[in-house]
Amino acid sequence: MTHSKPPYPLNPRRALICLLIVATPLAAAETKQNVDGKKAPVDKSKAVMADMTVTEKIAPTAKERYKLPTTTESVTREKLDNTVNAMTAEDTIKYLPSIQVRKRYIGDTNAPVGWRTSGTGASARGLIYADGILLSSLLGNNNSNTGSPRWNMVSPSEIERVDVMYGPFSAAYSGNSMGGVIDITTRMPEKFEAGGDIKSTWQDYSFYGKKKTFDSQEYSFNVGDRYKDLSFRFDVSHLDSHSQPITFVNPLATTYATAAAKTAALAAATPVTGAIANTNPYGVNALVLGEGTLNHTVQDNFKWKFGYDITPTIHAAYTLGLWQNDNNAGFNSFLRNANTGAIVDSGNVKVDGNVYAASFAETRAEQMHWSHGMNLKSDTGGVFDWDLAGSVVEYGTDLSRASTQTPAQAAGNSVGRTTSLTGTGWHTADAKGIWRPGVNLLGKHEVSFGFHHDLYNLDNPVYNVTNWQTSDTGSIFSNSQGKTQTEGYWLQDAWDFNKDWNLTLGGRVENWHAYDGYNATTVGSTLKSTNQPERNELEFSPKAKLTWKPLDRVQTGLAIGQAYRFPTVTELFQSTTTTGGVVSSFFGNPNLKPEEALSSELSGEYFLDQGKLRLSLFQERVKDAIFSQTNVLAGGTTASYAQNVGETQTYGVEFAGEASDVGIQGLDLSGNATWADSRITQNGVIDAEAVAVGPTSTNPNANQPSVGKRQPRVPEWRASATIGYRPTDKLTTSVSGRYSSPQFSQLNNSDINAATYGSGGTAYFIVDLHAKYQITKQVSASAGIDNVNNQEVWLFHPFPSRTYFAELKYNY
């Protein structure tokens, strides 16, 4: 294969050093002026008590700092502690408006987020940050586990607040903000502090009448301190989690060309009992032969954070993270030999005069990922402030192992395949500034601007190995490699042209480059390879928002924004097949076009004494929308293909509200509801191909057109609500509910049976309970139940049943 350089090569480390050299003297000069010549800014975070003065530094959010023109919903640490059974970081956003997290089990390494106008299959349409460091993995778009956010790098105990900004209306973010941006702010200590946390869950599982209990435990510890201008915090956690089955072996009957061939196959097949009659997602009769991907995951997370105040207004921060995961995914066959009663987990089996393929396998994964984040910024609040940030994520070790033999053979040291992502990773660099020239005859301006760079690298060989349990490399079975790089330049002006009016105008230019694409695959006994062509795109995205505040309690806004979401490196170049009872294949497409979104929102807010109400009307049109279309094949295997869809249109209404001390002291209410009509409006090329292929044995409606059908994974209705009550200062209780109407996974909505593996998703209403008791000043205990009504939920995979939660926390 050949390698080429991007047309505008950039060394991010060198660029960051240059920016530091230029920016530091400027900021230091301004700091000197503020300190020596003028009164220093007032720290409004000081609170004076009767017996002491407590100073807590609360950093402004990204929206507050850069006057970002976005609708925002937030949740604070206090509310999280009092209302959420939070085992992992992604639990903290599950009650926010229009948000759906596809968390299949505790410790799930593939837990993407769905938004107002995008489903959980489009993880690249959202950005997630923690303290300015990108947690989103833009390696992929929720395909082959490369697109899931890196939730494991944040512990719920360190979260100070979470802000969700909806839509691509801010020039400060790339086109990946089509759905929105999640901004997590974590805590740094102002004095010595230490804490420990023990959490445990138990899940009552009973799909297909198979009653079991799956448990998980997490142990965490943190310590931090501040000495003069230096602060640090260290977090460590250990998770040991057992999941419910994530997949099922659900094949159709094997078909044969002649009756004689079928008779011969029946004679050779093993007669079995225990199979469960079912239909596949497309309404075709099938059998459930057993459970697959029963994960036992053991994860360790280490995180070091350091902060240093170089001057009173210049702050430096560095974060180092290490995450390790050992995962063993087992299976459970329902089949028993009709003659001997022995477990059957391989080969052809005979049930009711038909032959079915029993395909079970165990898989293992070993992962060790490093992450680095650096931030240097000024916070004068004066005429000019700046912010420099960089991050590096490296897959130090990332191996998935599977046997290519029967389970009985695999129990020994048999041959198999090892899929590697070792060496894959990305880095980002951002430089931002904000200029506040003050008030003049034309009003007040705050001008922000910035530069962004990222590079994503895919290194994904699959090896034939002699020992699937221990061998790391062998002969190449397939290989996928490639890189994408983006440089972005943005400018925004927030103009208060009247005391009640604001107009924010912005624009973003992005230069995207895909290169070094390479694919190799084994055909027969020959390895065939292809060097993919380079790709370049240059796009401009304008943004605007007009805000009017006619009354102190009322604010309205009208926003419009364009965004381009470029294909990820795995959507372009990754072609791989994994096994694990259910064979899963993904095929990239090097010719994908970027998605082009035009979004708008009309919002109105009413501010209560202790709360607010909001109503938003939103719209989104996406041209060349990218979908990884997953199909369930005859043998129960799955295959995904990245492809462009001509156009989607989404119209919707979102309501959100919250209020404290409603009627009586201690009663808090919050809730939201979203209605969305999201349709495919153009898709002529793909529909024509489907008609040409015609129906299949797996999906008799495969040739039906997709135009006019609902966008995959975007339900018509979503809602959540929380009732919290504090009967005493020490006790808090809450009841929360989540609702979603059904959703589809296929472009033509042909997956009509939602309650099975591989489907789009069932309608569900889930009720969660939570209670917390503050035993002493340092010790608290929490208990709760998620899905207390034991709703059976399918979202392609089966989701957790009723789960009991317990937590004991100590903070010094």
Coordinates of N, CA, C and O in Angstrom, one line a residue, residues 592-677:
L592 N -18.5 7.8 0.1 CA -19.5 8.6 0.8 C -19.4 10.1 0.6 O -18.3 10.6 0.7
K593 N -20.5 10.7 0.5 CA -20.6 12.2 0.5 C -20.8 12.7 1.9 O -21.3 12.0 2.8
P594 N -20.4 13.9 2.2 CA -20.7 14.5 3.5 C -22.2 14.8 3.7 O -22.8 15.1 2.7
E595 N -22.7 14.7 4.9 CA -24.0 15.1 5.2 C -24.1 16.6 5.2 O -23.2 17.3 5.8
E596 N -25.2 17.1 4.7 CA -25.4 18.6 4.7 C -26.7 18.8 5.4 O -27.8 18.4 4.9
A597 N -26.7 19.5 6.6 CA -27.9 19.8 7.4 C -28.2 21.3 7.4 O -27.3 22.1 7.4
L598 N -29.5 21.6 7.3 CA -30.0 22.9 7.5 C -31.0 22.8 8.6 O -32.1 22.2 8.4
S599 N -30.7 23.4 9.7 CA -31.6 23.3 10.9 C -32.1 24.7 11.3 O -31.5 25.7 11.1
S600 N -33.3 24.6 12.0 CA -33.8 25.9 12.5 C -34.6 25.6 13.8 O -35.0 24.4 14.0
E601 N -34.8 26.6 14.6 CA -35.5 26.4 15.9 C -36.1 27.7 16.3 O -35.5 28.8 16.2
L602 N -37.4 27.7 16.7 CA -38.1 28.8 17.3 C -38.4 28.4 18.7 O -39.1 27.4 19.0
S603 N -37.9 29.2 19.7 CA -38.0 28.8 21.1 C -38.6 29.9 21.9 O -38.4 31.1 21.6
G604 N -39.3 29.6 22.9 CA -39.8 30.5 23.9 C -39.6 30.0 25.3 O -39.9 28.8 25.6
E605 N -39.1 30.9 26.2 CA -38.9 30.4 27.6 C -39.6 31.4 28.5 O -39.6 32.6 28.3
Y606 N -40.1 30.8 29.6 CA -40.7 31.6 30.7 C -40.0 31.2 32.0 O -39.9 30.0 32.3
F607 N -39.4 32.2 32.7 CA -38.6 31.9 33.9 C -39.5 32.1 35.1 O -40.1 33.2 35.4
L608 N -39.6 31.0 35.9 CA -40.3 31.0 37.2 C -39.4 31.6 38.3 O -38.2 31.8 38.1
D609 N -39.9 31.7 39.5 CA -39.1 32.1 40.6 C -38.0 31.0 40.9 O -36.9 31.4 41.2
Q610 N -38.4 29.8 40.8 CA -37.5 28.7 41.0 C -37.7 27.7 39.9 O -38.1 26.6 40.1
G611 N -37.3 28.0 38.7 CA -37.5 27.1 37.6 C -37.7 27.8 36.2 O -37.6 29.1 36.2
K612 N -38.1 27.1 35.2 CA -38.4 27.7 33.9 C -39.2 26.7 33.1 O -39.3 25.5 33.4
L613 N -39.9 27.2 32.1 CA -40.6 26.5 31.1 C -40.1 26.8 29.7 O -39.8 28.0 29.5
R614 N -40.1 25.9 28.8 CA -39.6 26.1 27.5 C -40.4 25.3 26.4 O -40.7 24.2 26.7
L615 N -40.7 26.0 25.3 CA -41.3 25.3 24.2 C -40.5 25.6 22.9 O -40.2 26.8 22.7
S616 N -40.1 24.6 22.2 CA -39.3 24.8 21.0 C -39.9 24.1 19.8 O -40.4 22.9 19.9
L617 N -40.0 24.8 18.7 CA -40.4 24.2 17.4 C -39.1 24.0 16.6 O -38.3 25.0 16.4
F618 N -38.8 22.8 16.1 CA -37.5 22.6 15.5 C -37.7 21.9 14.1 O -38.7 21.2 13.9
Q619 N -36.8 22.1 13.2 CA -36.8 21.5 11.9 C -35.4 21.2 11.5 O -34.4 21.9 11.8
E620 N -35.2 20.1 10.7 CA -33.9 19.8 10.2 C -34.1 19.1 8.8 O -34.9 18.2 8.7
R621 N -33.3 19.6 7.8 CA -33.3 18.9 6.5 C -31.8 18.4 6.3 O -30.9 19.2 6.4
V622 N -31.7 17.1 6.0 CA -30.3 16.6 5.8 C -30.3 16.0 4.4 O -31.0 15.1 4.1
K623 N -29.3 16.5 3.6 CA -29.1 15.9 2.3 C -27.9 15.0 2.4 O -27.0 15.2 3.1
D624 N -28.0 13.9 1.6 CA -26.9 12.8 1.6 C -26.7 12.3 3.0 O -25.5 12.1 3.5
A625 N -27.8 12.0 3.8 CA -27.6 11.5 5.1 C -26.9 10.1 5.1 O -27.2 9.3 4.2
I626 N -26.0 9.9 6.0 CA -25.2 8.7 6.0 C -25.9 7.7 7.0 O -26.1 8.1 8.2
F627 N -26.2 6.5 6.6 CA -26.7 5.5 7.5 C -25.9 4.2 7.3 O -25.5 3.8 6.2
S628 N -25.6 3.5 8.4 CA -25.0 2.2 8.4 C -26.2 1.2 8.5 O -26.7 0.9 9.6
Q629 N -26.7 0.8 7.3 CA -27.9 0.0 7.3 C -27.6 -1.5 7.7 O -26.8 -2.1 7.0
T630 N -28.2 -2.0 8.8 CA -27.9 -3.3 9.3 C -29.0 -4.2 8.9 O -30.2 -3.9 9.1
N631 N -28.7 -5.4 8.3 CA -29.7 -6.4 7.9 C -29.4 -7.7 8.6 O -28.2 -8.1 8.8
V632 N -30.5 -8.4 9.1 CA -30.3 -9.7 9.7 C -30.5 -10.7 8.5 O -31.5 -10.7 7.9
L633 N -29.5 -11.6 8.4 CA -29.5 -12.5 7.3 C -30.1 -13.8 7.7 O -30.4 -14.0 8.9
A634 N -30.2 -14.8 6.7 CA -30.9 -16.0 7.0 C -30.4 -16.8 8.1 O -31.2 -17.4 8.9
G635 N -29.1 -16.9 8.3 CA -28.6 -17.7 9.4 C -28.5 -17.0 10.7 O -27.9 -17.5 11.7
G636 N -29.1 -15.8 10.8 CA -29.1 -15.1 12.0 C -27.9 -14.1 12.1 O -27.7 -13.4 13.1
T637 N -27.0 -14.1 11.1 CA -25.9 -13.2 11.0 C -26.4 -11.8 10.6 O -27.5 -11.6 10.1
T638 N -25.5 -10.8 10.9 CA -25.9 -9.4 10.5 C -24.8 -8.8 9.6 O -23.6 -9.2 9.7
A639 N -25.2 -7.9 8.7 CA -24.3 -7.2 7.8 C -24.7 -5.8 7.8 O -25.9 -5.5 7.7
S640 N -23.8 -4.9 7.8 CA -24.0 -3.4 7.8 C -23.3 -2.8 6.6 O -22.1 -3.2 6.3
Y641 N -23.9 -1.8 6.0 CA -23.3 -1.2 4.9 C -23.5 0.3 5.0 O -24.6 0.8 5.3
A642 N -22.4 1.1 4.9 CA -22.5 2.6 4.9 C -23.0 3.1 3.6 O -22.4 2.7 2.6
Q643 N -24.0 4.0 3.6 CA -24.5 4.5 2.4 C -25.1 5.9 2.6 O -25.5 6.2 3.7
N644 N -25.2 6.6 1.5 CA -25.9 7.9 1.5 C -27.4 7.8 1.2 O -27.7 7.0 0.3
V645 N -28.2 8.5 1.9 CA -29.6 8.5 1.6 C -29.9 10.0 1.1 O -29.5 10.9 1.7
G646 N -30.7 10.1 0.0 CA -30.9 11.4 -0.6 C -31.2 12.5 0.3 O -30.5 13.5 0.3
E647 N -32.3 12.4 1.1 CA -32.7 13.5 1.9 C -33.6 13.0 3.0 O -34.4 12.1 2.8
T648 N -33.5 13.6 4.2 CA -34.4 13.4 5.3 C -34.9 14.7 5.8 O -34.2 15.7 5.7
Q649 N -36.2 14.7 6.3 CA -36.8 15.9 6.8 C -37.4 15.6 8.2 O -38.0 14.6 8.3
T650 N -37.1 16.5 9.1 CA -37.6 16.3 10.5 C -38.3 17.6 11.0 O -37.7 18.7 10.9
Y651 N -39.5 17.5 11.5 CA -40.2 18.6 12.1 C -40.6 18.1 13.5 O -41.1 17.0 13.7
G652 N -40.6 19.0 14.5 CA -40.9 18.6 15.8 C -41.2 19.7 16.8 O -40.9 20.9 16.5
V653 N -41.7 19.3 17.9 CA -42.0 20.2 19.0 C -41.4 19.6 20.3 O -41.6 18.4 20.5
E654 N -40.8 20.4 21.1 CA -40.2 19.9 22.3 C -40.6 20.9 23.5 O -40.5 22.1 23.4
F655 N -41.1 20.3 24.6 CA -41.4 21.0 25.8 C -40.6 20.5 26.9 O -40.3 19.3 27.1
A656 N -40.1 21.5 27.7 CA -39.3 21.1 28.9 C -39.6 22.1 30.0 O -39.8 23.3 29.8
G657 N -39.7 21.6 31.2 CA -39.9 22.5 32.3 C -39.4 21.9 33.6 O -39.2 20.7 33.8
E658 N -39.1 22.8 34.6 CA -38.7 22.3 35.9 C -39.0 23.4 36.9 O -39.1 24.6 36.6
A659 N -39.3 23.0 38.1 CA -39.7 23.9 39.2 C -39.3 23.3 40.5 O -39.4 22.1 40.7
S660 N -38.9 24.1 41.5 CA -38.5 23.7 42.8 C -39.6 24.2 43.8 O -40.2 25.2 43.6
D661 N -39.7 23.4 44.9 CA -40.6 23.7 46.0 C -42.0 24.1 45.4 O -42.6 25.2 45.7
V662 N -42.6 23.1 44.7 CA -43.9 23.3 44.1 C -45.0 23.0 45.1 O -45.2 21.9 45.5
G663 N -45.7 24.0 45.5 CA -46.8 23.8 46.5 C -46.3 23.7 47.9 O -46.8 24.4 48.8
I664 N -45.4 22.8 48.1 CA -44.8 22.6 49.5 C -43.3 22.6 49.4 O -42.7 22.3 48.4
Q665 N -42.7 22.9 50.5 CA -41.2 22.9 50.6 C -40.7 21.5 50.3 O -41.1 20.5 50.9
G666 N -39.7 21.4 49.4 CA -39.0 20.2 49.2 C -39.6 19.4 48.0 O -39.0 18.3 47.7
L667 N -40.7 19.8 47.3 CA -41.2 19.1 46.2 C -40.7 19.7 44.9 O -41.0 20.9 44.6
D668 N -40.0 18.9 44.1 CA -39.4 19.4 42.9 C -39.9 18.6 41.7 O -40.1 17.4 41.8
L669 N -40.3 19.3 40.6 CA -40.8 18.7 39.4 C -40.0 19.0 38.2 O -39.5 20.2 38.1
S670 N -39.8 18.1 37.3 CA -39.1 18.4 36.1 C -39.7 17.4 35.0 O -40.0 16.2 35.4
G671 N -39.8 17.8 33.8 CA -40.3 16.9 32.8 C -40.1 17.5 31.4 O -39.8 18.7 31.2
N672 N -40.3 16.6 30.4 CA -40.1 17.0 29.0 C -40.8 16.1 28.1 O -41.1 14.9 28.5
A673 N -41.2 16.5 27.0 CA -41.9 15.7 25.9 C -41.5 16.2 24.6 O -41.4 17.4 24.4
T674 N -41.2 15.3 23.7 CA -40.8 15.6 22.3 C -41.7 14.8 21.3 O -41.8 13.6 21.4
W675 N -42.2 15.6 20.3 CA -42.9 14.9 19.2 C -42.0 15.3 17.9 O -41.7 16.4 17.7
A676 N -41.7 14.2 17.1 CA -40.9 14.4 15.9 C -41.5 13.6 14.8 O -41.7 12.4 14.9
D677 N -41.7 14.3 13.7 CA -42.1 13.6 12.4 C -40.8 13.6 11.5 O -40.5 14.6 10.9

